[in-house]
Short mmCIF file of C-alpha atoms and ligand atoms in Angstrom, two decimals:
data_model
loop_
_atom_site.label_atom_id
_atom_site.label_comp_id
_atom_site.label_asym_id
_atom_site.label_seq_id
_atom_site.Cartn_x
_atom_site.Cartn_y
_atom_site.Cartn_z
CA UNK F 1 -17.41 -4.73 28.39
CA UNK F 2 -17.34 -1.16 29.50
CA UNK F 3 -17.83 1.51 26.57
CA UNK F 4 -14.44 2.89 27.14
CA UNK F 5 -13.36 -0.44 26.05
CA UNK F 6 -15.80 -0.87 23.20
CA UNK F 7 -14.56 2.83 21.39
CA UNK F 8 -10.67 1.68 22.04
CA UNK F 9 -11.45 -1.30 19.85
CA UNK F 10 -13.44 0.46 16.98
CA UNK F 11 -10.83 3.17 17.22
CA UNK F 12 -8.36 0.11 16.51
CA UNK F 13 -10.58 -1.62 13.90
CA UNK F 14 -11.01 2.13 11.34
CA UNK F 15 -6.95 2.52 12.16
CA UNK F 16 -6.48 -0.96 11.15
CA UNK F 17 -8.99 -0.63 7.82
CA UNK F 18 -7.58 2.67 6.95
CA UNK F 19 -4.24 1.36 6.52
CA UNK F 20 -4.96 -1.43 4.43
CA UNK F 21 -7.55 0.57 2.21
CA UNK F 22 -4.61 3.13 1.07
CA UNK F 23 -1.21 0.80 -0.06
CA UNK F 24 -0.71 2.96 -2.55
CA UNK F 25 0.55 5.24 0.13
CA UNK F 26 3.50 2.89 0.68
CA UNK F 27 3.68 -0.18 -2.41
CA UNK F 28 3.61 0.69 -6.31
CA UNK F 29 1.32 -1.53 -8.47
CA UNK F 30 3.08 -3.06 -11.92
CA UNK F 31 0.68 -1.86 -14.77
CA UNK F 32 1.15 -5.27 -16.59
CA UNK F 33 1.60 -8.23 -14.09
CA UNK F 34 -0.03 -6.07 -11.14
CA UNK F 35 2.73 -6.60 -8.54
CA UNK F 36 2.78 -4.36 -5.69
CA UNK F 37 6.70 -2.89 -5.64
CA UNK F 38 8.11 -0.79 -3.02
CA UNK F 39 8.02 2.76 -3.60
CA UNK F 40 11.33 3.28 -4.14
CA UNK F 41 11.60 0.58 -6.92
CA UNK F 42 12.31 1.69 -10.50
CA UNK F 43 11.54 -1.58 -11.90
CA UNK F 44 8.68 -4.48 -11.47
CA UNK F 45 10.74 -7.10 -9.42
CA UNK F 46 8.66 -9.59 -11.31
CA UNK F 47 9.03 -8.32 -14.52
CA UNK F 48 11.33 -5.95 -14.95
CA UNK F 49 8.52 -3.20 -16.29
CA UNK F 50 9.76 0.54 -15.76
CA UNK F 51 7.28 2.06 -13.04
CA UNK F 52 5.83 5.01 -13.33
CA UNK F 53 6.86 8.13 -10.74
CA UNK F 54 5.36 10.60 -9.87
CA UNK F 55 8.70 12.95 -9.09
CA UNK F 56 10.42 12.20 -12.34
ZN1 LIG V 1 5.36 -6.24 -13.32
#
């Protein structure tokens, strides 16, 4: 494998971990049952608990 090849695939691998370390970039967590919402939901979809926002 030439090292071109081997710095492509790190590259990949931190791009790859980045995203999934940060959802709260893109899914909102329920306080009480812990379900990830989208961020544009007002309400848990599993249980109906008003989310917190950040722009009121
Ligand atoms: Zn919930």
């Amino acid at each position: 494998m030439s090292a071109g090849a081997y710095v492509a695939i790190m590259l990949a691998v931190i791009a790859v971990c980045t995203l999934v370390s940060v959802p709260p970039l893109f899914f909102r967590k329920c306080l009480r049952c812990g379900t990830r919402n989208f961020i544009e939901a007002r309400n848990c979809r599993s249980c109906e608990t008003p989310l917190p926002h950040d722009t009121a």
